[in-house]
Coordinates of C-alpha atoms in Angstrom, one line a residue:
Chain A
X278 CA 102.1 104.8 41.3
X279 CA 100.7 105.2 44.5
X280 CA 101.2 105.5 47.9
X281 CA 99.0 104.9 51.1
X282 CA 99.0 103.8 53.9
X283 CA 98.6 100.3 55.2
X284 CA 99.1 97.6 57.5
X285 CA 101.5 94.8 57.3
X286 CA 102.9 92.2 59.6
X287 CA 106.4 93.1 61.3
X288 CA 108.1 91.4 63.8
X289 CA 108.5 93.8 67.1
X290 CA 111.4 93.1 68.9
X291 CA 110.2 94.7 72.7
X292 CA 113.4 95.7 74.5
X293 CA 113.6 94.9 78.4
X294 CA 117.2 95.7 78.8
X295 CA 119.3 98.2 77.3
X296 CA 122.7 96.2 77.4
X297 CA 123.8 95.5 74.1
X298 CA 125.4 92.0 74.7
X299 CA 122.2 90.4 76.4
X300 CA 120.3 91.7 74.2
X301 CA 122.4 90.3 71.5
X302 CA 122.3 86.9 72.6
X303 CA 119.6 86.8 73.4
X304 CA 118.0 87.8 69.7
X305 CA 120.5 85.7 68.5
X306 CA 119.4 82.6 70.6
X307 CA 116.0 83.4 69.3
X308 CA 116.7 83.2 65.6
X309 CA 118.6 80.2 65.8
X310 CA 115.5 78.5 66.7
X311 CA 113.9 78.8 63.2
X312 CA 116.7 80.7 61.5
X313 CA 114.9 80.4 57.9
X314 CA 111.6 82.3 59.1
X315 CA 114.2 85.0 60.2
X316 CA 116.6 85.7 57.8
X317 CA 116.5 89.2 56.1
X318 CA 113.0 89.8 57.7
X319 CA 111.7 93.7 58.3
X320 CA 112.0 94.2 62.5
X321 CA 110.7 97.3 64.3
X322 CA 112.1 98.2 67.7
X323 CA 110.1 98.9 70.5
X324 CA 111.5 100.6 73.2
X325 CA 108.1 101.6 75.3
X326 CA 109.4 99.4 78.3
X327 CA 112.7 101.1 78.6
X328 CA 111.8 104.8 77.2
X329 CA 113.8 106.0 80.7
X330 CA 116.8 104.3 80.2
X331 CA 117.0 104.8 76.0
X332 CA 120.0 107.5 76.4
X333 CA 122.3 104.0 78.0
X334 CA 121.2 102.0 74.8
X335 CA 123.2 102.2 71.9
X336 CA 121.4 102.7 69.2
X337 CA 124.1 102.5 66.5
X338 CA 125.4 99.1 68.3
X339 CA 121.8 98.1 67.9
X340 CA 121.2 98.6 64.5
X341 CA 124.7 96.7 63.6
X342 CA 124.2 94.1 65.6
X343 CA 120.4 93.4 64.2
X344 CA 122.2 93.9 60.4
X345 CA 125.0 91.8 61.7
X346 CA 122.1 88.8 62.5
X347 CA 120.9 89.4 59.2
X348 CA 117.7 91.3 60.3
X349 CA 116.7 94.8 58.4
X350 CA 116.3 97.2 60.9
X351 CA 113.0 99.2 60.1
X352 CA 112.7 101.8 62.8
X353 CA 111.9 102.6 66.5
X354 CA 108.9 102.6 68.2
X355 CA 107.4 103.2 71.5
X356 CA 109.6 106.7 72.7
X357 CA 109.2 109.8 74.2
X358 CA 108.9 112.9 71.8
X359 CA 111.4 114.6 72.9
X360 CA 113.8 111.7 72.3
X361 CA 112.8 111.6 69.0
X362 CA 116.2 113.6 67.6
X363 CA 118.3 111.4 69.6
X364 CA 116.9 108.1 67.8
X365 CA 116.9 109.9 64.3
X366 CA 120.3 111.2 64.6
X367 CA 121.5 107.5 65.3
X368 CA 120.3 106.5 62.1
X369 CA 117.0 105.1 62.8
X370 CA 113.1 106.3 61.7
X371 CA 110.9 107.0 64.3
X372 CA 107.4 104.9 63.8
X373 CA 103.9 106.0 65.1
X374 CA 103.1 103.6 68.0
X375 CA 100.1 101.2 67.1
X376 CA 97.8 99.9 69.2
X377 CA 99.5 97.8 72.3
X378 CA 98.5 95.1 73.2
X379 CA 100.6 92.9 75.6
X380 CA 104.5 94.6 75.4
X381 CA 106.3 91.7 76.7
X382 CA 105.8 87.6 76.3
X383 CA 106.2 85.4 78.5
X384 CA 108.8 83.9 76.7
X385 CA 111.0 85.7 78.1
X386 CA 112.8 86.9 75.1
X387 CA 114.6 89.8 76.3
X388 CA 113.7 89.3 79.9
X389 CA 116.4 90.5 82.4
X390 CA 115.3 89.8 86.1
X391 CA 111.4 88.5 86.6
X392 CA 110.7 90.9 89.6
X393 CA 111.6 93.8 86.6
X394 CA 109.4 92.4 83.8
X395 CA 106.4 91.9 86.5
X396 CA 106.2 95.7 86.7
X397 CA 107.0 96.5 83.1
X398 CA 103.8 93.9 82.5
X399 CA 101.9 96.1 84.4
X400 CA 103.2 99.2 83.4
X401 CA 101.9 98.0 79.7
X402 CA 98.5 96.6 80.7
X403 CA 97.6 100.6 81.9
X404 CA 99.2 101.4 78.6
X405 CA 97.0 98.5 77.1
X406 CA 94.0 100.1 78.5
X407 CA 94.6 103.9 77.6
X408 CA 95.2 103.1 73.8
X409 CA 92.2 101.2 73.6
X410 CA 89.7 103.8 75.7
X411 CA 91.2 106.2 72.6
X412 CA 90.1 103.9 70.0
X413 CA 86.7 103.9 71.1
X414 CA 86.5 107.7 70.8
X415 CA 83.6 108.9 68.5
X416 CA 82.9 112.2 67.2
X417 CA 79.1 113.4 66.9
X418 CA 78.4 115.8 63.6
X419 CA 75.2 117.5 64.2
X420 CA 75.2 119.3 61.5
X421 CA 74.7 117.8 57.7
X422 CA 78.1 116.9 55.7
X423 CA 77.3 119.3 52.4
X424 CA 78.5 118.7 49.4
X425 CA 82.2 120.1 48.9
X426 CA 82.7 119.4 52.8
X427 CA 85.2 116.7 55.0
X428 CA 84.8 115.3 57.6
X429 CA 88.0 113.0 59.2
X430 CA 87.7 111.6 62.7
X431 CA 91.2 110.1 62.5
X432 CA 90.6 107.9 65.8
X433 CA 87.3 106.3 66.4
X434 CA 84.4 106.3 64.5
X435 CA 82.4 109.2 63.0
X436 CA 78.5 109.3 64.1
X437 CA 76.2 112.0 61.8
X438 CA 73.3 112.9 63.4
X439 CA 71.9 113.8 59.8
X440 CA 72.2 113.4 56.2
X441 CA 75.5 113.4 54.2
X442 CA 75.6 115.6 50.4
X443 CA 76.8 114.0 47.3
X444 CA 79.9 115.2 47.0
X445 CA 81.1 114.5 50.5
X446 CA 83.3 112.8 51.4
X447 CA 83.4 111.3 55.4
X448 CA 86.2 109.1 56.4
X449 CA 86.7 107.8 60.1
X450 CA 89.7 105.3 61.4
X451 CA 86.8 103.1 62.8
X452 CA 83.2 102.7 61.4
X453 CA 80.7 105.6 60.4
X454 CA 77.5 105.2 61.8
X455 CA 74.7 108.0 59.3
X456 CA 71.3 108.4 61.2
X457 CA 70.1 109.6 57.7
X458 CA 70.7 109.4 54.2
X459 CA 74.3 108.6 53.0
X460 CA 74.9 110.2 49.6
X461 CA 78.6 111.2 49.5
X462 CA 81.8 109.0 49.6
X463 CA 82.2 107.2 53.1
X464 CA 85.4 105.7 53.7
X465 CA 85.7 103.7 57.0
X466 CA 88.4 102.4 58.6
X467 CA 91.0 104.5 56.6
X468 CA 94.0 103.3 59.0
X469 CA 93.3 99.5 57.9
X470 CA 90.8 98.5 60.5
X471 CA 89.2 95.3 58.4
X472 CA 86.1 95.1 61.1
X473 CA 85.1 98.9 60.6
X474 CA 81.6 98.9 59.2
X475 CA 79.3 101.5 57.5
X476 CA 76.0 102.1 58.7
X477 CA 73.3 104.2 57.5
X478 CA 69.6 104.8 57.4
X479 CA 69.7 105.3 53.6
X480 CA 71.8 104.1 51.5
X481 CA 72.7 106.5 48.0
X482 CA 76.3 106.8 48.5
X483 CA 78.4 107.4 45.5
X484 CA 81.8 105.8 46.7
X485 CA 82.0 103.1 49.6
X486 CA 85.4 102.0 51.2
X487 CA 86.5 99.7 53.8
X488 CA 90.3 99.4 54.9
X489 CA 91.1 100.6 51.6
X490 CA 88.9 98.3 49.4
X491 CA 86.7 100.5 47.6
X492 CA 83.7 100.3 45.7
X493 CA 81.6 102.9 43.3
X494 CA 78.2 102.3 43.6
X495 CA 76.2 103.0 40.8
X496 CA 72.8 102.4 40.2
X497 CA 71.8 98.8 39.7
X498 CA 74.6 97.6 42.3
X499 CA 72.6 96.8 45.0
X500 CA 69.0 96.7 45.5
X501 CA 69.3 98.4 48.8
X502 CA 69.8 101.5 47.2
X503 CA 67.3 104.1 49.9
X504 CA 67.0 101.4 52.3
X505 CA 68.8 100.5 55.5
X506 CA 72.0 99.3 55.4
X507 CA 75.3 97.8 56.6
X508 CA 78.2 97.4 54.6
X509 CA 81.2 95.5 56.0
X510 CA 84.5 93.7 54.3
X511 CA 84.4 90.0 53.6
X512 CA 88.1 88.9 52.5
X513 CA 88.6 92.2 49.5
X514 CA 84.7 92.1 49.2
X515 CA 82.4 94.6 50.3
X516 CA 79.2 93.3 51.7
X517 CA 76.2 95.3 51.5
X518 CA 73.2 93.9 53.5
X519 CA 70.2 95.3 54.6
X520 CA 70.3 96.9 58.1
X521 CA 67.0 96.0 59.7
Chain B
X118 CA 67.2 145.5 65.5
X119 CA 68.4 144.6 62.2
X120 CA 69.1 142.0 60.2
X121 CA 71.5 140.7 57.4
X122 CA 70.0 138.2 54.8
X123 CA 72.5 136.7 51.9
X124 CA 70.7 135.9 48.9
X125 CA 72.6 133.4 47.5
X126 CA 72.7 130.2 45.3
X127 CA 76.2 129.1 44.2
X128 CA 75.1 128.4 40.8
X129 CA 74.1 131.2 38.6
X130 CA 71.4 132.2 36.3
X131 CA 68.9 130.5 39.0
X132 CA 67.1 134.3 39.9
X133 CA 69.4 135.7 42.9
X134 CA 69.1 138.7 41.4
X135 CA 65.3 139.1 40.6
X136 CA 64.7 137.5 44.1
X137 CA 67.4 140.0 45.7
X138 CA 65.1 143.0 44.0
X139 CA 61.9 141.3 44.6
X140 CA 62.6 140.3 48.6
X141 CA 64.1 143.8 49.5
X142 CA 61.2 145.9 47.9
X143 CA 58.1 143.1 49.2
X144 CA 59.9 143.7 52.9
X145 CA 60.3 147.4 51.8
X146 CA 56.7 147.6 50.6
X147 CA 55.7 146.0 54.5
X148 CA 57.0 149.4 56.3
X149 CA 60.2 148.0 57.0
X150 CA 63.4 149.8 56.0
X151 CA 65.3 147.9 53.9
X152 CA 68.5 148.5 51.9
X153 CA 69.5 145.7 48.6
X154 CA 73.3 145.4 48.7
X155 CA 75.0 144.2 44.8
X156 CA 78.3 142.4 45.7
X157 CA 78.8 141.4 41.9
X158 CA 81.2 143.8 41.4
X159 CA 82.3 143.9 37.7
X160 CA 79.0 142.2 36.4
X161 CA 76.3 144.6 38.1
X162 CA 72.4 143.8 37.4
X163 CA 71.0 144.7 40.5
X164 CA 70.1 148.6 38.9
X165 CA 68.9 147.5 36.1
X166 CA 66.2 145.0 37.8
X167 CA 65.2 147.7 40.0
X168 CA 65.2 149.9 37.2
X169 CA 67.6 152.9 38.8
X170 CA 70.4 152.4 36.0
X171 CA 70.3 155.9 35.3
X172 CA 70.7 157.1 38.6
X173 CA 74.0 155.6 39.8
X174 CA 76.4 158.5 41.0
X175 CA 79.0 156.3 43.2
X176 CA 78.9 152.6 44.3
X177 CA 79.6 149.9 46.6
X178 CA 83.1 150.0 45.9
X179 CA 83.6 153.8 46.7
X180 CA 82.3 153.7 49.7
X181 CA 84.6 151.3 50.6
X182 CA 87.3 153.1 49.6
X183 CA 86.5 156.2 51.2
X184 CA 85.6 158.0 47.5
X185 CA 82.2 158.9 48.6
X186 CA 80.0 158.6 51.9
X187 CA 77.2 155.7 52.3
X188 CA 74.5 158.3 52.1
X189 CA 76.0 159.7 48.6
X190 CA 75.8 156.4 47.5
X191 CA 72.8 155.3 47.8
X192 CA 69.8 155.3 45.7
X193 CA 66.2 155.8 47.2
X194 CA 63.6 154.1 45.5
X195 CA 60.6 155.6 43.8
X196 CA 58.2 153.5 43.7
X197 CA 58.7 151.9 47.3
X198 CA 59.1 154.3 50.3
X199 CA 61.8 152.9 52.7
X200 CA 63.6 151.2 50.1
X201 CA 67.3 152.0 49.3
X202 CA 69.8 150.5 46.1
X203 CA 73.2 149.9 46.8
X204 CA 74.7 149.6 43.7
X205 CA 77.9 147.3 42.8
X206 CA 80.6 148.9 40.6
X207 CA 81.3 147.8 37.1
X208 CA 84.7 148.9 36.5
X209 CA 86.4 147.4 39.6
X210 CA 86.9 143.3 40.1
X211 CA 85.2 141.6 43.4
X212 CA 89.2 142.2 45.2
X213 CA 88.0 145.8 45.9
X214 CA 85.8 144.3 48.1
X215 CA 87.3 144.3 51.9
X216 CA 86.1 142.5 54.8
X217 CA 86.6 145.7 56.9
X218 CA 85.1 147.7 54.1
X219 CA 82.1 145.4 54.1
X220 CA 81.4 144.9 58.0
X221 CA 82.1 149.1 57.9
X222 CA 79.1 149.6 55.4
X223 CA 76.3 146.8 56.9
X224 CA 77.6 148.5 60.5
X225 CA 76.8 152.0 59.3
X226 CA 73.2 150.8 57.6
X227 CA 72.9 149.1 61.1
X228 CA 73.5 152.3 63.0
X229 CA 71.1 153.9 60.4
X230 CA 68.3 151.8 61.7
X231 CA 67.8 149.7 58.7
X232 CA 65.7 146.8 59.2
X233 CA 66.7 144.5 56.8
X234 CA 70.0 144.5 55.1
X235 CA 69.6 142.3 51.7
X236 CA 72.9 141.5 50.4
X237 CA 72.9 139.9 46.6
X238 CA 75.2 137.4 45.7
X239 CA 77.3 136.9 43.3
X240 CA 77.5 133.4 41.4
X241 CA 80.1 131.3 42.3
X242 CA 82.1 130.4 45.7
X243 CA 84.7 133.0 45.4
X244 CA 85.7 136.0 47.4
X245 CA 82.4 138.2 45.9
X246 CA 79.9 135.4 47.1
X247 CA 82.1 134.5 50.5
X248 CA 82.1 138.5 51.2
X249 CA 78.4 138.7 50.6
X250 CA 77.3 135.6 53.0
X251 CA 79.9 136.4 55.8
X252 CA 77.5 138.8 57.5
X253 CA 74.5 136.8 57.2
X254 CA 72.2 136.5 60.2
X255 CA 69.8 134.6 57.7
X256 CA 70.2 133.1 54.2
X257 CA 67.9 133.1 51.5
X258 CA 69.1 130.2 49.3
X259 CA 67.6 130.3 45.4
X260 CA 67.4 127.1 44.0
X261 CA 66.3 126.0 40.4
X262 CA 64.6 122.0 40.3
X263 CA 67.5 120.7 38.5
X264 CA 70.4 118.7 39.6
X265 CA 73.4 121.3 39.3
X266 CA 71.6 124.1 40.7
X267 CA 70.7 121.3 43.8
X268 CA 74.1 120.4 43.8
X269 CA 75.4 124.0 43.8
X270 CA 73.2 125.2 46.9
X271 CA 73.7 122.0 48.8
X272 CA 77.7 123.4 48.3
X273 CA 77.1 127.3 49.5
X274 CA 74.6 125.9 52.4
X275 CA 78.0 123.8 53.8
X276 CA 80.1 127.0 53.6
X277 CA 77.3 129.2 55.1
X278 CA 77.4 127.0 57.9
X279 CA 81.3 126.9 58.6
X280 CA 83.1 129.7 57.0
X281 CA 80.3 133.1 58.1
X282 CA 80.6 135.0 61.0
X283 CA 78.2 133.5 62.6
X284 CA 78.9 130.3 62.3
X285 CA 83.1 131.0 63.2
X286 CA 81.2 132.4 66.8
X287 CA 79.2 129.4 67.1
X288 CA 75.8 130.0 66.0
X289 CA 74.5 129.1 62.8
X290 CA 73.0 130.9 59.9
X291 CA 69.2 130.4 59.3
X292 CA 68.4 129.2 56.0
X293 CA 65.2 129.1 54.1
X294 CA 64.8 127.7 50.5
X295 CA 63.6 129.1 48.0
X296 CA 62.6 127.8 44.4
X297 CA 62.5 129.4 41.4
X298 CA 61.8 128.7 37.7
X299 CA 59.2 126.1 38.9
X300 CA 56.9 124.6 36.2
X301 CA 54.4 121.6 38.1
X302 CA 54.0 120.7 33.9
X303 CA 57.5 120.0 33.4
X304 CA 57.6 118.4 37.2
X305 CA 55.0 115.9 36.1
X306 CA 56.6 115.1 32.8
X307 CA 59.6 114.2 35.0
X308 CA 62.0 116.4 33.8
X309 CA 62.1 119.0 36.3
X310 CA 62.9 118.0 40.1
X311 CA 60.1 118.2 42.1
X312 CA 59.6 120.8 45.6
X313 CA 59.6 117.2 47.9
X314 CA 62.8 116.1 46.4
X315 CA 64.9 119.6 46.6
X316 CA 63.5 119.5 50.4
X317 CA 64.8 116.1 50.7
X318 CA 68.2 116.4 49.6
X319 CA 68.6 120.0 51.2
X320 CA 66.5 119.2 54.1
X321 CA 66.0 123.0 55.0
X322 CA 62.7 124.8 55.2
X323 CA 61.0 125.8 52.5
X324 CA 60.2 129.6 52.0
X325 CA 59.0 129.5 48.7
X326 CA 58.0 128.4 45.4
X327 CA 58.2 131.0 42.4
X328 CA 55.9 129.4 39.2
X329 CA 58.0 130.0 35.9
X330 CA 56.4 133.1 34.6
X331 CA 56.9 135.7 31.6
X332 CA 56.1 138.4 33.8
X333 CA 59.8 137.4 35.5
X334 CA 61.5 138.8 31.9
X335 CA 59.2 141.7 31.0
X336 CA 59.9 142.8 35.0
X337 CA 63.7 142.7 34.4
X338 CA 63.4 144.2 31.3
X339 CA 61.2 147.1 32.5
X340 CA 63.3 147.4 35.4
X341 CA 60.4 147.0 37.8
X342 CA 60.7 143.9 40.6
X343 CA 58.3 141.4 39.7
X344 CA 56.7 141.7 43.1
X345 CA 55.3 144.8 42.4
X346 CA 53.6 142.9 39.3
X347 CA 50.1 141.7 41.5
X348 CA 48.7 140.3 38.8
X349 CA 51.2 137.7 37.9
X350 CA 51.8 134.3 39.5
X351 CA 55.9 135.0 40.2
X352 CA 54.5 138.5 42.1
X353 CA 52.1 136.6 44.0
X354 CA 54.3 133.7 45.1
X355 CA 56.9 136.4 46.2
X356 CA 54.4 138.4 48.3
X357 CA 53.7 134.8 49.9
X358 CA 57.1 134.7 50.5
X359 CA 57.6 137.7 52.3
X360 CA 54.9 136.7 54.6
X361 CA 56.3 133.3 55.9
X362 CA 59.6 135.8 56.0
X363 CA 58.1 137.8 58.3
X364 CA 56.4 134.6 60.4
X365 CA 53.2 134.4 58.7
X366 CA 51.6 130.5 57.7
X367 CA 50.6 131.1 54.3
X368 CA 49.8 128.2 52.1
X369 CA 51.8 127.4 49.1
X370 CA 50.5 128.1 45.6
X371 CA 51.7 127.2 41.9
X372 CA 53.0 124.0 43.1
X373 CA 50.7 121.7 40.9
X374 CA 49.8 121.5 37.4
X375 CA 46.0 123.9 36.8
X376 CA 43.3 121.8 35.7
X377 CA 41.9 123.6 32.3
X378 CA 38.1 124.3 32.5
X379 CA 36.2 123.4 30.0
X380 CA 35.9 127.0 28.4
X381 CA 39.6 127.1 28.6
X382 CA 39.9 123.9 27.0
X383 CA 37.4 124.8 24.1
X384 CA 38.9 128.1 23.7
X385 CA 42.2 127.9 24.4

């Protein structure tokens, strides 16, 4: 077996409102509209729009109601720690927030009153930025990765100043940059980022990965073996060109 | 001030031993006092390569435990003034060894104004090797040209640079290679891994090259340190050694293959 992570499509359902009726209606309104595309599909709650007033929702209600629409109820996203035994005690698994994007459509799913979604918009468009300043977090290793040694930068990329040891391993939630020779495993984009990249001023790695898709390289694989290189994921296929 | 250098390869069997002997004594031999620590606790060499076998009262281990003072302990050379044996034990396992007990023993040599404190290594990466590197101020790391051995140090130069006290304050050991067992014949025939190539893949300075030589063996076996041997290649690429050690620019030797004469090619 095995078991790691990865990312799938879900649909979010982003919460405006905590009454249960409108909200109700409202989702039930919305599947009518293409009721095959919804029936018994995965939905994760978000609740980062309404994280003050999550003690008036009814969780429990929520969950029915969703089951009741033929929905499966996957978990809760988008709360405060410290209301993270609250939701769990109601019956429902807490999820790591992704990435936001934009929190609400205009369509006006949920919507309650427009003056109220016009702040919540902007509310998540500071939120927007935040999360993505944190992605673009790099850490610097000045020091060479020896053999035997890790080295996870679990948000942003990883940048070695030097060389990397075979048996190494380096693994970064965004691309690895190597300003010398790569010889160890390099596994970027370990959270599922398809557009992380690998580059490196030498290329001898023993193991190369992308988003999961991995690769052994062994001798004869590519002919950029001690050159330049950048290696990024086409479809399930890892690309190796020459970095010039 | 003094200093703690770890000789130390990860691997064994590559010379950590033979250099530990033949570092302390070439340092000792300079006017510097130096003491040569054995952490192999259970599988202890260091008195026989120095040849003082017969004069071990108490050890390494009983001074740790409080059994016997450091001065009881150690063994003065007689060849070399200013040159002291600390001598591992052979009954006990590399647990006796403490870090309190350790830092207590290099901090009393340190009080004793001791210039140099050479600590041997054990093979390996467990507690005997971590106790003898955790010290450090400077690493000597012993290296054979083969893959494993490459491998091996590449391993013990990551730990030296994240687990040693030094490096847990911030700072960072300084490392120098050195290689042993060298033979430019067996280089050129491509199956030994040439000096450039260990440099490459370690990428730390290099301190040293020591030829493959039978003076190494008959040294171990007649308990003298092949330094002290000045007529044999090994001795003479250790004495270099000793002086880029101690800052000097001394040209390597016994890197490349000798070019027979033509007496020595008639006569063999």
């Amino acid at each position: 077996m095995e078991l790691k992570g990865e990312m799938s499509m879900l649909n979010v359902l982003h919460l405006q409102s905590t009454d249960l009726k409108e909200i109700s209606q409202q989702i039930e309104a919305k599947r009518d509209e293409v009721p095959a595309f919804f029936l018994n599909s995965p939905v994760v709650v978000d609740c980062s729009s309404i994280t003050d007033d999550l003690k008036k929702l009814d969780l429990k209600g929520l969950k029915a109601c969703l089951t009741d629409l033929m929905f499966v109820p996957v978990g809760v996203r988008g709360i405060e720690p410290e209301q993270q035994a609250m939701v769990t005690k109601s019956g429902w698994p807490v999820l790591r927030a992704g990435p936001k994007k934009s929190t609400s459509k205009p369509s006006g799913k949920e919507s309650s009153k427009p003056d109220e979604s016009a702040k919540t918009d902007g509310d998540s468009e500071i939120q927007a930025q935040v999360s993505e300043e944190k992605a673009t977090i790099s850490r610097i290793i000045e020091k060479p990765v020896r053999s035997g040694q890790q080295v996870f930068v679990d948000e942003g990329d990883a940048v070695l100043l030097t060389h990397t040891s075979a048996g190494s391993e380096v693994m970064a939630s965004g691309s690895v940059h190597v300003y010398g020779a790569l010889r160890g495993r390099v596994l970027a984009g370990v959270h599922g980022d398809t557009n992380a990249r690998i580059f490196c001023r030498s290329l001898d790695a023993e193991l190369i990965a992308i988003a999961g898709r991995y690769q052994l390289l062994d001798e004869g694989d590519t002919d950029l073996r001690g050159k330049p290189a950048v290696i990024r994921l086409d479809g399930e296929k890892l690309i190796i060109e020459a970095l010039e | 001030m003094s200093k703690v250098i770890v000789v130390t390869s990860g691997k064994g069997g590559v010379g950590k031993t033979t250099s530990s002997a033949a570092i302390a004594t070439g340092l000792a031999s300079k006017g510097l006092k130096t003491a040569v620590i054995d952490f192999d606790v259970g599988l202890r060499n260091l008195d026989l390569i120095m040849g003082v076998e017969r004069r071990v009262v108490y050890d390494f281990v009983n001074v740790i435990n409080g059994e016997a003072t450091l001065k009881q302990a150690m063994i003065k050379d007689k060849r070399v003034d200013n040159l002291f044996i600390l001598p591992a034990s052979q009954t006990r396992d590399k647990d006796a060894l403490t870090e309190d007990g350790v830092e207590s023993v290099i901090n009393e040599l340190k009080a004793d104004g001791f210039d140099y404190i050479v600590c041997d290594s054990p093979a390996g990466i467990e507690k005997g090797a971590f106790m003898a590197l955790y010290f450090a101020d400077e690493a000597i790391v012993v290296t054979n040209p083969e893959v494993s051995s490459v491998r091996d140090s590449d391993r013990i130069l990551g730990i030296l640079q994240s687990r040693s006290k030094v490096a847990e304050e911030g700072g960072s050991v300084k490392e120098h290679l050195l290689v042993t067992r060298y033979s430019p014949e067996r280089v050129e025939g491509g199956d030994m891994l040439s000096v450039e190539d260990i440099v490459e893949i370690l990428s730390i300075p290099l301190l040293g090259v020591i030829p493959e030589s039978g003076s190494v063996l008959q040294a171990s076996n007649s308990g003298s340190p092949v330094i002290l041997d000045e007529a044999s290649t090994a001795g003479m690429a250790y004495s270099d050694a000793i002086d880029r050690f101690l800052g000097e620019d001394v040209p390597h030797r016994f890197m490349n293959v000798e070019k027979k004469g033509f007496f020595k090619k008639l006569f063999g």
